[in-house]
Coordinates of C-alpha atoms in Angstrom, one line a residue:
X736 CA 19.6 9.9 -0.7
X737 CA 20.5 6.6 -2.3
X738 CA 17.6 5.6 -5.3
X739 CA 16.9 2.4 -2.8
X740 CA 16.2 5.1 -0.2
X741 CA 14.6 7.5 -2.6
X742 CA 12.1 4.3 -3.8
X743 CA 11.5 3.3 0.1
X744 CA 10.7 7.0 1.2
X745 CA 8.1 7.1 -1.8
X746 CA 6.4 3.3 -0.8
X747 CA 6.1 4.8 2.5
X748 CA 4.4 8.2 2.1
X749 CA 2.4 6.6 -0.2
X750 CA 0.8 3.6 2.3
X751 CA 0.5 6.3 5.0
X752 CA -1.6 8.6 2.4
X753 CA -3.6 5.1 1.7
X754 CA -4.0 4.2 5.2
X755 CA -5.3 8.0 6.6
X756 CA -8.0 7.5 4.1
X757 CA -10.6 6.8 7.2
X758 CA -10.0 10.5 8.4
X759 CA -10.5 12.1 5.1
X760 CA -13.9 10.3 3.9
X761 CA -15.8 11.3 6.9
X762 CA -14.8 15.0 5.9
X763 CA -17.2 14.9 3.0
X764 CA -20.4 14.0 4.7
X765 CA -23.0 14.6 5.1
X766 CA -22.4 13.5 1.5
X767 CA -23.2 9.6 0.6
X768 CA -20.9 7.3 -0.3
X769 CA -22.1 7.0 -4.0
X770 CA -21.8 11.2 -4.2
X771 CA -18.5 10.8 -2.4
X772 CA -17.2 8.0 -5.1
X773 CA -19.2 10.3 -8.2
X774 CA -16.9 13.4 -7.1
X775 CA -13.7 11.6 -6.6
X776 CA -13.8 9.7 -10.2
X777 CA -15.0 13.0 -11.9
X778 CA -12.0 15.0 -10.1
X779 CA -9.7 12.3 -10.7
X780 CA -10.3 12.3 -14.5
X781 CA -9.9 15.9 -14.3
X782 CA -6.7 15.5 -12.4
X783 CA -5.5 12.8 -14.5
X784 CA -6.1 14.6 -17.6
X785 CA -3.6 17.4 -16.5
X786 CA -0.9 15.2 -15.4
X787 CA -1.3 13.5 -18.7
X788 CA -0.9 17.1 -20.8
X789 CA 1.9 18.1 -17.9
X790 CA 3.7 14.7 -18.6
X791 CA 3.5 14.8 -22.0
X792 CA 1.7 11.5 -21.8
X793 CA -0.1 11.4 -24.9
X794 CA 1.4 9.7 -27.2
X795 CA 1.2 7.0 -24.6
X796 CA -2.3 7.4 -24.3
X797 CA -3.0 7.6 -27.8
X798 CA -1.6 4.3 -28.1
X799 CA -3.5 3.3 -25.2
X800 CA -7.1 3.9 -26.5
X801 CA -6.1 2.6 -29.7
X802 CA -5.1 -0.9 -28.5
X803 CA -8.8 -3.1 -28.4
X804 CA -7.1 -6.0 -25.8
X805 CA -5.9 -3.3 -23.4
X806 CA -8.8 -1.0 -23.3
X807 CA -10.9 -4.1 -22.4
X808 CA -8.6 -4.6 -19.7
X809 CA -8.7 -1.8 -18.3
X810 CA -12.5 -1.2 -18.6
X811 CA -12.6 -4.1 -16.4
X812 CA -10.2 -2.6 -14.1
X813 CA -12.4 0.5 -14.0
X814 CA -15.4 -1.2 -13.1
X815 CA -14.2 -3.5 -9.9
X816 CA -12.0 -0.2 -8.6
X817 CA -15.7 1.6 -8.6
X818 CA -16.9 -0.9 -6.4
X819 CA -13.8 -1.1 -4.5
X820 CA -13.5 2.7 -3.8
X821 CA -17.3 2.4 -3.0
X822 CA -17.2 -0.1 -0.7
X823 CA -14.4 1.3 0.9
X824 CA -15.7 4.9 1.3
X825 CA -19.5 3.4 2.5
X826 CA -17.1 1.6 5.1
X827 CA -15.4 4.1 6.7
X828 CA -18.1 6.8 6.4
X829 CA -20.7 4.1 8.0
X830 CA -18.5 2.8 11.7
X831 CA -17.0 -0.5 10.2
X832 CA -13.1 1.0 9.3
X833 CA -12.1 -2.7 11.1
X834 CA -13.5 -4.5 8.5
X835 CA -12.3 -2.5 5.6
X836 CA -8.5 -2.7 6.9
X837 CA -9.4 -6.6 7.0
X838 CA -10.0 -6.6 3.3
X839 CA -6.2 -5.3 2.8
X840 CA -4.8 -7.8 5.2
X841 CA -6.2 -10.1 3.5
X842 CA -6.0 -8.8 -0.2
X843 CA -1.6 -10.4 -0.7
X844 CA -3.5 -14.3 0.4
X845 CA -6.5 -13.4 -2.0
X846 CA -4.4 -12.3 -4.8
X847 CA -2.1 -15.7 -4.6
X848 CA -5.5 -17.5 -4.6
X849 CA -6.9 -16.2 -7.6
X850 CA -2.7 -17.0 -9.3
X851 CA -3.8 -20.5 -8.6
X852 CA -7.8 -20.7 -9.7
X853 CA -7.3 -18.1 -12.9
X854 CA -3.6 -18.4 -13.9
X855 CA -2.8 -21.8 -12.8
X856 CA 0.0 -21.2 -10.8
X857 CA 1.3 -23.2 -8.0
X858 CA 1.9 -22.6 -4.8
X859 CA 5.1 -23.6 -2.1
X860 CA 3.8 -25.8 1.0
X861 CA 4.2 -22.9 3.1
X862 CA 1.8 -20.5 1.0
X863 CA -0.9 -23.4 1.4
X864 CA -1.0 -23.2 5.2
X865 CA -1.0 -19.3 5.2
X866 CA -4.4 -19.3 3.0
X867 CA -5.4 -22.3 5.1
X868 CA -4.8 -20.0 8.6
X869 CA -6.6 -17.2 6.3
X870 CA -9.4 -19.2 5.5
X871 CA -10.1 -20.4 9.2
X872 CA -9.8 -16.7 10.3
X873 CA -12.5 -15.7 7.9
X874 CA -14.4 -18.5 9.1
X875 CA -14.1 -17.2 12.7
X876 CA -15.1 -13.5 11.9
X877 CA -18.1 -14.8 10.1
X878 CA -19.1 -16.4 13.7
X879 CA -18.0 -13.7 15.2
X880 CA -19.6 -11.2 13.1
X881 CA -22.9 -13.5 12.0
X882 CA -22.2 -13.3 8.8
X883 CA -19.5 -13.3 6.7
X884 CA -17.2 -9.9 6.5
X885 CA -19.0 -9.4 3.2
X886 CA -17.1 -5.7 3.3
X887 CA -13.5 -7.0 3.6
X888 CA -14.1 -10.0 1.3
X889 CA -15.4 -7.5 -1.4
X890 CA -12.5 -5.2 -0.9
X891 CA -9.9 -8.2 -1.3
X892 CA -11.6 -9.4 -3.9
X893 CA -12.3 -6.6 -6.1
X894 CA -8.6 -5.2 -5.2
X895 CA -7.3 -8.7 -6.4
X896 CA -9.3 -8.6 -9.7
X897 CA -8.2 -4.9 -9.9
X898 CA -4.7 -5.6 -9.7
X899 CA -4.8 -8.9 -12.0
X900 CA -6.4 -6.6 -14.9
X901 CA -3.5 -4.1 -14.5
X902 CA -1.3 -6.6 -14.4
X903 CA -2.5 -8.2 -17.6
X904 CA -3.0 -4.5 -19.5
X905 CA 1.0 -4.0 -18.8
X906 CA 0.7 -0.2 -19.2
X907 CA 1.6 2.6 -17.0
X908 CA 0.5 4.2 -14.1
X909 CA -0.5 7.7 -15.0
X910 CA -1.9 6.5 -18.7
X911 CA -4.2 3.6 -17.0
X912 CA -5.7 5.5 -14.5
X913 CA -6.2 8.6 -17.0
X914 CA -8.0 5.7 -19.1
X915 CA -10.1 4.2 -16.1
X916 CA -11.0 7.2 -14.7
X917 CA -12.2 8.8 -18.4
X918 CA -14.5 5.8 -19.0
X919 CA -16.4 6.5 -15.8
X920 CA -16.0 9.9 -15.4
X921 CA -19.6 10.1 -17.9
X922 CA -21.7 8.1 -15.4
X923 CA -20.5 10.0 -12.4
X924 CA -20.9 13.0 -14.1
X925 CA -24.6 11.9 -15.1
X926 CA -25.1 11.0 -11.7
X927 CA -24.2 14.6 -9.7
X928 CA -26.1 16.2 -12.3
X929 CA -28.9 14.3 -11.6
X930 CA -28.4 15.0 -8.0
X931 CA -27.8 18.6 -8.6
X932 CA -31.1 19.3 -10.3
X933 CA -33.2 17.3 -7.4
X934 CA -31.5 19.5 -5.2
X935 CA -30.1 16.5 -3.7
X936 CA -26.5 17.2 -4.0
X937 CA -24.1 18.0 -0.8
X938 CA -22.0 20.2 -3.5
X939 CA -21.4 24.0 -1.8
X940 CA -24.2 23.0 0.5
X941 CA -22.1 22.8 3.0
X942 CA -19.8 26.1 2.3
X943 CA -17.0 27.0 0.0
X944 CA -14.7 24.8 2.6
X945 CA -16.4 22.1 1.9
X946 CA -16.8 22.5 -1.6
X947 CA -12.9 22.6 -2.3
X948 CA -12.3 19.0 -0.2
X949 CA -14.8 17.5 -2.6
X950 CA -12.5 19.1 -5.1
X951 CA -9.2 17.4 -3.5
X952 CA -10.5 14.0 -4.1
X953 CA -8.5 13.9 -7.4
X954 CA -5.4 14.5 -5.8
X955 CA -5.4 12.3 -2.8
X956 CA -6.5 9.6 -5.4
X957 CA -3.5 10.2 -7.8
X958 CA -0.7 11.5 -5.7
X959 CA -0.6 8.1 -3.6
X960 CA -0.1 6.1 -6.7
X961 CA 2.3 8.5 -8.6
X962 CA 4.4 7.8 -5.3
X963 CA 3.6 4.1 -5.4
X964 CA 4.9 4.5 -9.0
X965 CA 8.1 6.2 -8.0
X966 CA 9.0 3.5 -5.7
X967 CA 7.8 0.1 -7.8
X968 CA 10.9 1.0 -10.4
X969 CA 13.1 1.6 -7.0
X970 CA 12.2 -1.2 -4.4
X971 CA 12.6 -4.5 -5.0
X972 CA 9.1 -6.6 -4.8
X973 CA 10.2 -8.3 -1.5
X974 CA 10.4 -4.7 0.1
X975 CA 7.1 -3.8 -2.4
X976 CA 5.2 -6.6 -0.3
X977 CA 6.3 -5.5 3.0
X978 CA 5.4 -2.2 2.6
X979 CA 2.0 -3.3 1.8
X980 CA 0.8 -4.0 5.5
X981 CA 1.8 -0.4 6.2
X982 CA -1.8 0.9 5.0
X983 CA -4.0 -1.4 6.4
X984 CA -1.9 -1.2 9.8
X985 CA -3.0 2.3 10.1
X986 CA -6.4 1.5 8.9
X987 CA -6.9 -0.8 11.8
X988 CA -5.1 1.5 14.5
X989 CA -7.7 4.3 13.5
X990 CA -10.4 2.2 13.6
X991 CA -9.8 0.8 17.1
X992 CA -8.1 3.7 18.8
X993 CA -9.4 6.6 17.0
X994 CA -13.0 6.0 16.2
X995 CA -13.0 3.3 19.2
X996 CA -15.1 0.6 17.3
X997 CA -15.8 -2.6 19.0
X998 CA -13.4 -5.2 19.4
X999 CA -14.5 -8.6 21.2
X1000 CA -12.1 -11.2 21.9
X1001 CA -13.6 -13.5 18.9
X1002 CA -12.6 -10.5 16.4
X1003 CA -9.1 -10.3 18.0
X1004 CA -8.5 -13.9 17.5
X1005 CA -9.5 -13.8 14.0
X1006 CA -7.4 -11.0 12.9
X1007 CA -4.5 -12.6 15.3
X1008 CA -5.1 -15.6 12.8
X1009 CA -4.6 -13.3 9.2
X1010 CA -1.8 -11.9 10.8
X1011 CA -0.1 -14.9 12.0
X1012 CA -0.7 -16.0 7.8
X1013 CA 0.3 -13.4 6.7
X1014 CA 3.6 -13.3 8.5
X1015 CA 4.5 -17.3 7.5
X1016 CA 3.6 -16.2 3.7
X1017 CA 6.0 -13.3 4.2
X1018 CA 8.8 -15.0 5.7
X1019 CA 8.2 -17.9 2.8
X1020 CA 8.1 -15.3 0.3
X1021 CA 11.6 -13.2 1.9
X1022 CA 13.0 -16.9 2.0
X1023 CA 11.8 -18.3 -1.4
X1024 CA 13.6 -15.1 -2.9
X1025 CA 16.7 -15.0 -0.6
X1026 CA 17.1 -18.7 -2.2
X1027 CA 16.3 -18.0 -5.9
X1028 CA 19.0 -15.0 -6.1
X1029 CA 21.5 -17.9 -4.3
X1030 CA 20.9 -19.9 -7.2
X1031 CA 21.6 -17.5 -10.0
X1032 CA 24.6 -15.9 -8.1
X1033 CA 25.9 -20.0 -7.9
X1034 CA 25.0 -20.3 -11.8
X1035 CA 27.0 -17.1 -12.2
X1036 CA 29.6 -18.3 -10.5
X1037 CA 30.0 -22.0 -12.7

């Protein structure tokens, strides 16, 4: 297999892992969603830590810690990832898997948007109408819904800021997530403790079965982006952004065909509108680079 190939096969299995999350979350009730998100940041630190020893990471980390600016950053990033695994994990686990795949359809326009408000950057013609359809189609799910999709704006949002905090910290995969998952790892820890001597906690209430999925957290947290990883040094960004749908896709197929939520005509119009948005600033964006690599194979060419 070509590394092209290699890189796509990796983007893929990792969006499929991403968007099968609504069958694994219900797996851990009767466990709440804040006991759910304590077990999966205190196995992921755990998780993380060993890659980090297997990987002979750090050195890397080392530096990591050491550096004031980037551990800021990435404190940051730790934060709005807790709320954003939170929010997605009290979604799924509470009938509304719709609205959480929303967020991710909508999380591409809401990152470009905060390029423009934070960073100043400018946008094409083209990438102003697709956050203009995006906009209106919120506005219809919040009359569809009553109120606005609080869930998928939060998801975009915190996603968006997620990613923009990476983005700024410049570091790599494995180290950041060993870093953002250390910081929290005390408070979640605090928190099943507390739990456990309440007699609150779902921990091996539920059998040794049970027990070990709580365990697996780590892993289906970090295998997803190790493969993500694999395939961001092998696929170009143009194929990185088309393989981006591929998660929320499923998301939305398991929500309306497997757990058979509601769908009324106003919701189906409102989605048909992020989708139609999301394929002009896709086709802008496949054009806009198609053009750009025309121009530097023409200055190669003078």
């Amino acid at each position: 297999m070509s590394r092209s190939g290699a890189g796509v096969a990796c983007g893929v299995a990792a969006y499929v892992v991403w968007g099968a999350f609504p069958l694994y979350w219900p797996l851990l009730e009767p466990a709440g969603a804040v006991e759910i998100l304590a077990h999966r940041i205190v196995w992921s630190a755990l998780f993380m830590s060993l890659a980090v020893l297997a990987l002979r990471r750090g050195a890397r980390l080392r530096a990591l810690v050491t550096d004031r600016r980037r551990l800021a950053l990435l404190a940051v990033a730790a934060v709005v990832i807790t709320v954003n695994w939170g929010g997605y994990i009290w979604g799924v686990n509470n009938g509304r898997v719709v609205e959480a795949s929303l967020g991710y359809f909508i999380n591409p326009l809401v990152t470009v948007l905060m390029g423009v408000l934070l960073l100043g950057e400018r946008l094409r013609p083209r990438q102003w109408v697709a956050l203009g359809m995006a906009a209106l189609a919120v506005l219809v799910l919040t009359i569809d819904y009553g109120h606005p999709p609080w869930l998928a704006l939060m998801l975009a949002f915190s996603f968006g800021t997620y990613g923009l905090a990476k983005k700024k910290a410049d570091t790599g995969a494995i180290e950041s997530l060993a870093v953002e998952t250390a910081l929290l790892a005390p408070f979640a820890g605090a928190y099943l403790g507390w739990l456990v001597a309440t007699g609150a906690s779902q921990f091996g209430a539920q059998g040794p079965a049970h027990a070990l999925l709580f365990a697996t957290t780590g892993i289906v947290t970090a295998v997803p982006l190790v493969l993500f990883g694999a395939a961001a040094t092998r696929v170009s960004m143009v194929g990185l952004g088309l393989l981006q749908y591929l998660a929320p896709i499923l998301q939305f197929a398991l929500g309306v065909f497997w757990f058979g939520e509601d769908m009324p005509a106003g919701r189906w119009v409102g989605f048909g509108l992020v989708w139609l948005a999301l394929a002009l600033f896709t086709a802008e964006m496949v054009s806009h680079r198609r053009r750009q690599l025309a121009l530097t194979a023409g200055a190669s060419a003078v």
